[in-house]
Amino acid sequence: QVQLQQSGPGLVKPSQTLSLTCAISGDSVSTNSAAWNWIRQSPSRGLEWLGRTYYRSKWYNDYAVSVKSRITINPDTSKNHFSLQLYSVTPEDTAVYYCARENLSFSSGSSQFDYWGQGTLVTVSS
Amino acid sequence: DIQMTQSPSSLSASVGDRVTITCQASQDISNYLNWYQQKPGKAPKLLIYDASNLETGVPSRFSGSGSATDFTFTISSLQPEDIATYYCQQYDNLPRTFGQGTRLEIK
C-alpha cells in the first residue's frame, strides 16, 4: 500500500521560499511506472497542478508555466522522498498543497493521480 | 491549457436518486479523463480513470462515460456517504487540469 506523508511549515513570509517534503512508503521515487507531483488547491484557483519529477533512465521535471520561473521539485533517492520549493511567494500562493503519485504509462498514455498526501495548508503572511 | 468545464457547479439530490455530472473539455482529449471525489478536509480520491474504468475498491454505483470533449459521471443510487465535491481531470496534455468541481448535497 502506497502512502505519502507530507511535512513542512504552514506559515511562510512574503518573498521567502515555501518548502515541503513528501515521504514515500510502499513505492520508490525512482520507479519507472510513476511520476511524483505537487498540486495545490485554493478557493480562487481550484485544483492547480504545479509540476512533477520522474525517472525514466534519467530524471525529468515538468512544471506549470504559471510557476516555472520560481519552482523546483527534487527527488531524494537516499530518503525516498521528493520536495517542493516555491520561491518568492506572495499571498496568492496561500493554498492547501498536496503531493500525489501519478500512475503513468507513456506506452499506453494512461495517467491517474492514485495516491495523495494528507495536504498541508500553507499561508503566506507576514 | 485545456479547460475543463463541469456542470452543474452544485447539485442537491435525495438518497436513492440517480445523479449525473457532466464535464466538457476545450479540445478533443480522447478518453484521457479521470474523476475524483473530495470530502471536506481530505485529499481527492480517484474513482474513475480512462473515462470509464472503475478504480479498484470503488462501489459499482459510480460510473463514467464519454470521449473526445464530452464526458459524464453518474451515481446510480445516491448514498449519504457520497456527499462530496467531484472533479474531472484531463491528462491528454500538460499541464494537467481539473474542472472547477461539482458540490453534491443531500436534499
CSV table of C-alpha atoms in Angstrom, one decimal:
chain,number,residue,atom,x,y,z
A,1,GLN,CA,0.0,0.0,0.0
A,2,VAL,CA,1.5,3.3,-1.1
A,3,GLN,CA,1.5,6.1,1.5
A,4,LEU,CA,2.6,9.7,1.1
A,5,GLN,CA,3.4,11.7,4.2
A,6,GLN,CA,3.9,15.5,3.8
A,7,SER,CA,5.9,17.7,6.1
A,8,GLY,CA,6.8,21.4,6.1
A,9,PRO,CA,5.9,24.7,7.7
A,10,GLY,CA,2.4,26.1,7.5
A,11,LEU,CA,3.3,29.7,7.5
A,12,VAL,CA,5.7,31.4,5.1
A,13,LYS,CA,6.6,35.1,4.9
A,14,PRO,CA,6.1,37.0,1.6
A,15,SER,CA,9.2,36.9,-0.7
A,16,GLN,CA,10.5,33.9,1.1
A,17,THR,CA,10.7,30.2,0.0
A,18,LEU,CA,7.9,27.7,0.5
A,19,SER,CA,9.5,24.2,1.2
A,20,LEU,CA,7.6,21.0,1.5
A,21,THR,CA,8.6,17.3,1.5
A,22,CYS,CA,6.7,14.2,0.6
A,23,ALA,CA,7.9,10.9,2.1
A,24,ILE,CA,7.0,7.8,0.1
A,25,SER,CA,6.4,4.4,1.5
A,26,GLY,CA,5.3,1.4,-0.4
A,27,ASP,CA,6.9,2.6,-3.7
A,28,SER,CA,10.2,4.1,-4.9
A,29,VAL,CA,10.7,7.6,-6.1
A,30,SER,CA,12.9,6.0,-8.8
A,31,THR,CA,10.2,3.8,-10.1
A,32,ASN,CA,9.7,3.6,-13.9
A,33,SER,CA,5.9,3.5,-13.7
A,34,ALA,CA,5.0,6.7,-11.8
A,35,ALA,CA,5.7,10.4,-11.6
A,36,TRP,CA,5.7,12.4,-8.4
A,37,ASN,CA,3.6,15.5,-8.4
A,38,TRP,CA,2.7,18.7,-6.4
A,39,ILE,CA,-0.8,20.0,-6.7
A,40,ARG,CA,-2.3,22.9,-4.8
A,41,GLN,CA,-5.9,23.9,-4.0
A,42,SER,CA,-7.3,27.3,-3.2
A,43,PRO,CA,-10.8,28.8,-3.4
A,44,SER,CA,-9.7,31.2,-6.1
A,45,ARG,CA,-7.7,28.8,-8.3
A,46,GLY,CA,-9.3,25.4,-7.5
A,47,LEU,CA,-7.1,22.4,-8.0
A,48,GLU,CA,-3.9,23.6,-9.8
A,49,TRP,CA,-1.2,21.2,-10.9
A,50,LEU,CA,2.3,22.7,-10.2
A,51,GLY,CA,4.8,20.1,-11.5
A,52,ARG,CA,6.3,16.7,-11.3
A,53,THR,CA,9.5,14.7,-11.3
A,54,TYR,CA,10.0,11.2,-12.6
A,55,TYR,CA,12.7,8.8,-13.6
A,56,ARG,CA,13.0,7.1,-17.0
A,57,SER,CA,16.6,6.1,-17.2
A,58,LYS,CA,17.3,9.7,-16.1
A,59,TRP,CA,15.5,12.3,-14.1
A,60,TYR,CA,12.9,14.6,-15.7
A,61,ASN,CA,10.9,17.5,-14.5
A,62,ASP,CA,7.8,19.3,-15.8
A,63,TYR,CA,6.4,22.5,-14.4
A,64,ALA,CA,3.3,24.6,-14.9
A,65,VAL,CA,4.1,27.8,-16.9
A,66,SER,CA,2.4,29.9,-14.1
A,67,VAL,CA,5.2,29.0,-11.6
A,68,LYS,CA,8.0,27.8,-13.9
A,69,SER,CA,10.4,30.6,-13.1
A,70,ARG,CA,10.2,30.0,-9.3
A,71,ILE,CA,9.7,26.3,-8.7
A,72,THR,CA,11.9,23.3,-8.1
A,73,ILE,CA,10.8,19.8,-7.5
A,74,ASN,CA,13.6,17.4,-6.5
A,75,PRO,CA,13.8,13.7,-5.8
A,76,ASP,CA,15.9,12.3,-3.0
A,77,THR,CA,16.7,8.7,-3.6
A,78,SER,CA,18.5,8.2,-0.3
A,79,LYS,CA,15.5,9.2,1.7
A,80,ASN,CA,12.9,8.0,-0.9
A,81,HIS,CA,11.1,11.4,-0.9
A,82,PHE,CA,10.6,14.4,-3.1
A,83,SER,CA,10.4,18.0,-2.3
A,84,LEU,CA,8.8,21.2,-3.5
A,85,GLN,CA,10.4,24.6,-3.3
A,86,LEU,CA,8.5,27.6,-4.4
A,87,TYR,CA,10.5,30.9,-4.3
A,88,SER,CA,9.4,34.5,-3.8
A,89,VAL,CA,6.0,33.6,-2.5
A,90,THR,CA,3.1,36.1,-2.3
A,91,PRO,CA,-0.2,35.9,-0.5
A,92,GLU,CA,-1.6,34.4,-3.8
A,93,ASP,CA,0.4,31.3,-3.1
A,94,THR,CA,-1.7,30.6,0.0
A,95,ALA,CA,-3.3,27.2,-0.6
A,96,VAL,CA,-3.5,23.6,0.5
A,97,TYR,CA,-0.6,21.8,-1.1
A,98,TYR,CA,-0.8,18.1,-2.0
A,99,CYS,CA,1.8,15.7,-3.2
A,100,ALA,CA,0.4,12.9,-5.4
A,101,ARG,CA,1.6,9.8,-7.2
A,102,GLU,CA,0.8,9.8,-10.9
A,103,ASN,CA,0.5,6.3,-12.1
A,104,LEU,CA,1.9,7.0,-15.5
A,105,SER,CA,2.4,4.8,-18.6
A,106,PHE,CA,3.9,6.6,-21.6
A,107,SER,CA,3.3,3.4,-23.7
A,108,SER,CA,-0.4,3.3,-23.1
A,109,GLY,CA,-0.9,7.0,-22.4
A,110,SER,CA,-2.8,6.3,-19.2
A,111,SER,CA,-2.3,8.5,-16.2
A,112,GLN,CA,-4.1,8.9,-12.8
A,113,PHE,CA,-3.3,10.6,-9.5
A,114,ASP,CA,-4.0,7.4,-7.5
A,115,TYR,CA,-2.3,8.3,-4.2
A,116,TRP,CA,-2.2,11.6,-2.4
A,117,GLY,CA,-0.6,13.1,0.7
A,118,GLN,CA,-2.7,14.4,3.5
A,119,GLY,CA,-2.4,18.0,2.4
A,120,THR,CA,-0.6,21.0,4.0
A,121,LEU,CA,-2.3,24.4,4.4
A,122,VAL,CA,0.4,26.9,3.7
A,123,THR,CA,-0.4,30.5,4.5
A,124,VAL,CA,1.8,33.3,3.1
A,125,SER,CA,1.6,36.2,5.5
A,126,SER,CA,4.0,38.5,7.4
B,1,ASP,CA,-4.0,24.9,-21.5
B,2,ILE,CA,-7.0,22.6,-21.8
B,3,GLN,CA,-10.0,24.0,-20.0
B,4,MET,CA,-12.4,21.6,-18.2
B,5,THR,CA,-15.9,22.8,-17.5
B,6,GLN,CA,-18.2,20.9,-15.2
B,7,SER,CA,-21.9,21.3,-14.7
B,8,PRO,CA,-23.7,21.8,-12.6
B,9,SER,CA,-21.5,23.6,-10.0
B,10,SER,CA,-23.7,22.3,-7.2
B,11,LEU,CA,-26.4,19.7,-7.0
B,12,SER,CA,-29.0,18.7,-4.4
B,13,ALA,CA,-30.5,15.2,-4.6
B,14,SER,CA,-32.2,12.7,-2.4
B,15,VAL,CA,-30.9,9.3,-1.2
B,16,GLY,CA,-31.5,6.8,-3.9
B,17,ASP,CA,-31.6,9.3,-6.7
B,18,ARG,CA,-29.6,8.9,-9.9
B,19,VAL,CA,-27.1,11.7,-10.2
B,20,THR,CA,-25.3,12.9,-13.3
B,21,ILE,CA,-22.5,15.4,-13.7
B,22,THR,CA,-21.0,16.5,-17.0
B,23,CYS,CA,-17.6,17.6,-17.9
B,24,GLN,CA,-16.6,19.3,-21.2
B,25,ALA,CA,-13.1,19.7,-22.4
B,26,SER,CA,-12.0,22.7,-24.5
B,27,GLN,CA,-10.5,20.3,-27.1
B,28,ASP,CA,-10.5,16.6,-28.0
B,29,ILE,CA,-8.9,14.6,-25.2
B,30,SER,CA,-9.9,11.2,-26.4
B,31,ASN,CA,-10.7,9.2,-23.2
B,32,TYR,CA,-7.9,10.8,-21.2
B,33,LEU,CA,-10.1,11.8,-18.3
B,34,ASN,CA,-10.3,10.9,-14.6
B,35,TRP,CA,-12.9,11.5,-12.0
B,36,TYR,CA,-12.2,12.2,-8.3
B,37,GLN,CA,-14.2,12.6,-5.1
B,38,GLN,CA,-13.2,15.0,-2.4
B,39,LYS,CA,-14.6,15.2,1.1
B,40,PRO,CA,-14.1,18.2,3.3
B,41,GLY,CA,-10.6,18.3,4.8
B,42,LYS,CA,-9.4,15.4,2.7
B,43,ALA,CA,-7.4,14.8,-0.4
B,44,PRO,CA,-9.2,13.9,-3.6
B,45,LYS,CA,-9.8,10.2,-4.2
B,46,LEU,CA,-9.6,8.6,-7.6
B,47,LEU,CA,-12.9,7.0,-8.6
B,48,ILE,CA,-12.9,6.6,-12.4
B,49,TYR,CA,-9.9,6.5,-14.8
B,50,ASP,CA,-9.6,6.5,-18.5
B,51,ALA,CA,-13.1,8.0,-18.7
B,52,SER,CA,-15.0,4.8,-17.8
B,53,ASN,CA,-12.8,2.4,-15.7
B,54,LEU,CA,-13.7,1.9,-12.1
B,55,GLU,CA,-10.8,2.2,-9.7
B,56,THR,CA,-10.3,-0.9,-7.5
B,57,GLY,CA,-12.4,-0.8,-4.4
B,58,VAL,CA,-14.8,1.9,-5.6
B,59,PRO,CA,-18.5,0.9,-5.4
B,60,SER,CA,-20.2,-0.1,-8.7
B,61,ARG,CA,-22.9,2.6,-8.3
B,62,PHE,CA,-20.2,5.0,-9.7
B,63,SER,CA,-19.6,5.1,-13.4
B,64,GLY,CA,-18.2,7.2,-16.2
B,65,SER,CA,-18.6,7.6,-19.9
B,66,GLY,CA,-17.8,9.8,-22.8
B,67,SER,CA,-14.9,10.6,-25.2
B,68,ALA,CA,-13.5,13.5,-27.2
B,69,THR,CA,-14.9,16.6,-25.5
B,70,ASP,CA,-18.0,15.4,-23.6
B,71,PHE,CA,-18.0,13.2,-20.5
B,72,THR,CA,-20.5,12.1,-17.9
B,73,PHE,CA,-20.1,10.9,-14.4
B,74,THR,CA,-23.1,9.0,-12.8
B,75,ILE,CA,-24.0,7.8,-9.4
B,76,SER,CA,-26.8,5.3,-10.0
B,77,SER,CA,-28.3,5.4,-6.5
B,78,LEU,CA,-27.1,8.2,-4.2
B,79,GLN,CA,-26.0,7.2,-0.7
B,80,PRO,CA,-25.4,9.5,2.2
B,81,GLU,CA,-21.7,8.9,2.2
B,82,ASP,CA,-21.5,10.2,-1.4
B,83,ILE,CA,-21.8,13.8,-0.2
B,84,ALA,CA,-18.7,15.4,-1.5
B,85,THR,CA,-17.3,17.5,-4.3
B,86,TYR,CA,-16.5,15.8,-7.6
B,87,TYR,CA,-13.8,16.8,-10.1
B,88,CYS,CA,-12.9,15.8,-13.6
B,89,GLN,CA,-9.3,15.9,-14.7
B,90,GLN,CA,-7.7,15.6,-18.1
B,91,TYR,CA,-4.3,14.1,-18.8
B,92,ASP,CA,-4.1,14.5,-22.6
B,93,ASN,CA,-1.6,17.3,-22.2
B,94,LEU,CA,0.4,19.2,-19.7
B,95,PRO,CA,-0.5,21.0,-17.6
B,96,ARG,CA,-2.9,18.5,-16.0
B,97,THR,CA,-6.1,20.5,-15.5
B,98,PHE,CA,-9.1,19.9,-13.3
B,99,GLY,CA,-12.7,21.0,-13.6
B,100,GLN,CA,-14.0,23.6,-11.1
B,101,GLY,CA,-15.9,20.9,-9.2
B,102,THR,CA,-19.5,19.9,-8.5
B,103,ARG,CA,-20.6,20.1,-4.9
B,104,LEU,CA,-23.2,17.4,-4.2
B,105,GLU,CA,-25.6,17.8,-1.3
B,106,ILE,CA,-28.4,15.7,0.1
B,107,LYS,CA,-31.9,17.2,-0.3
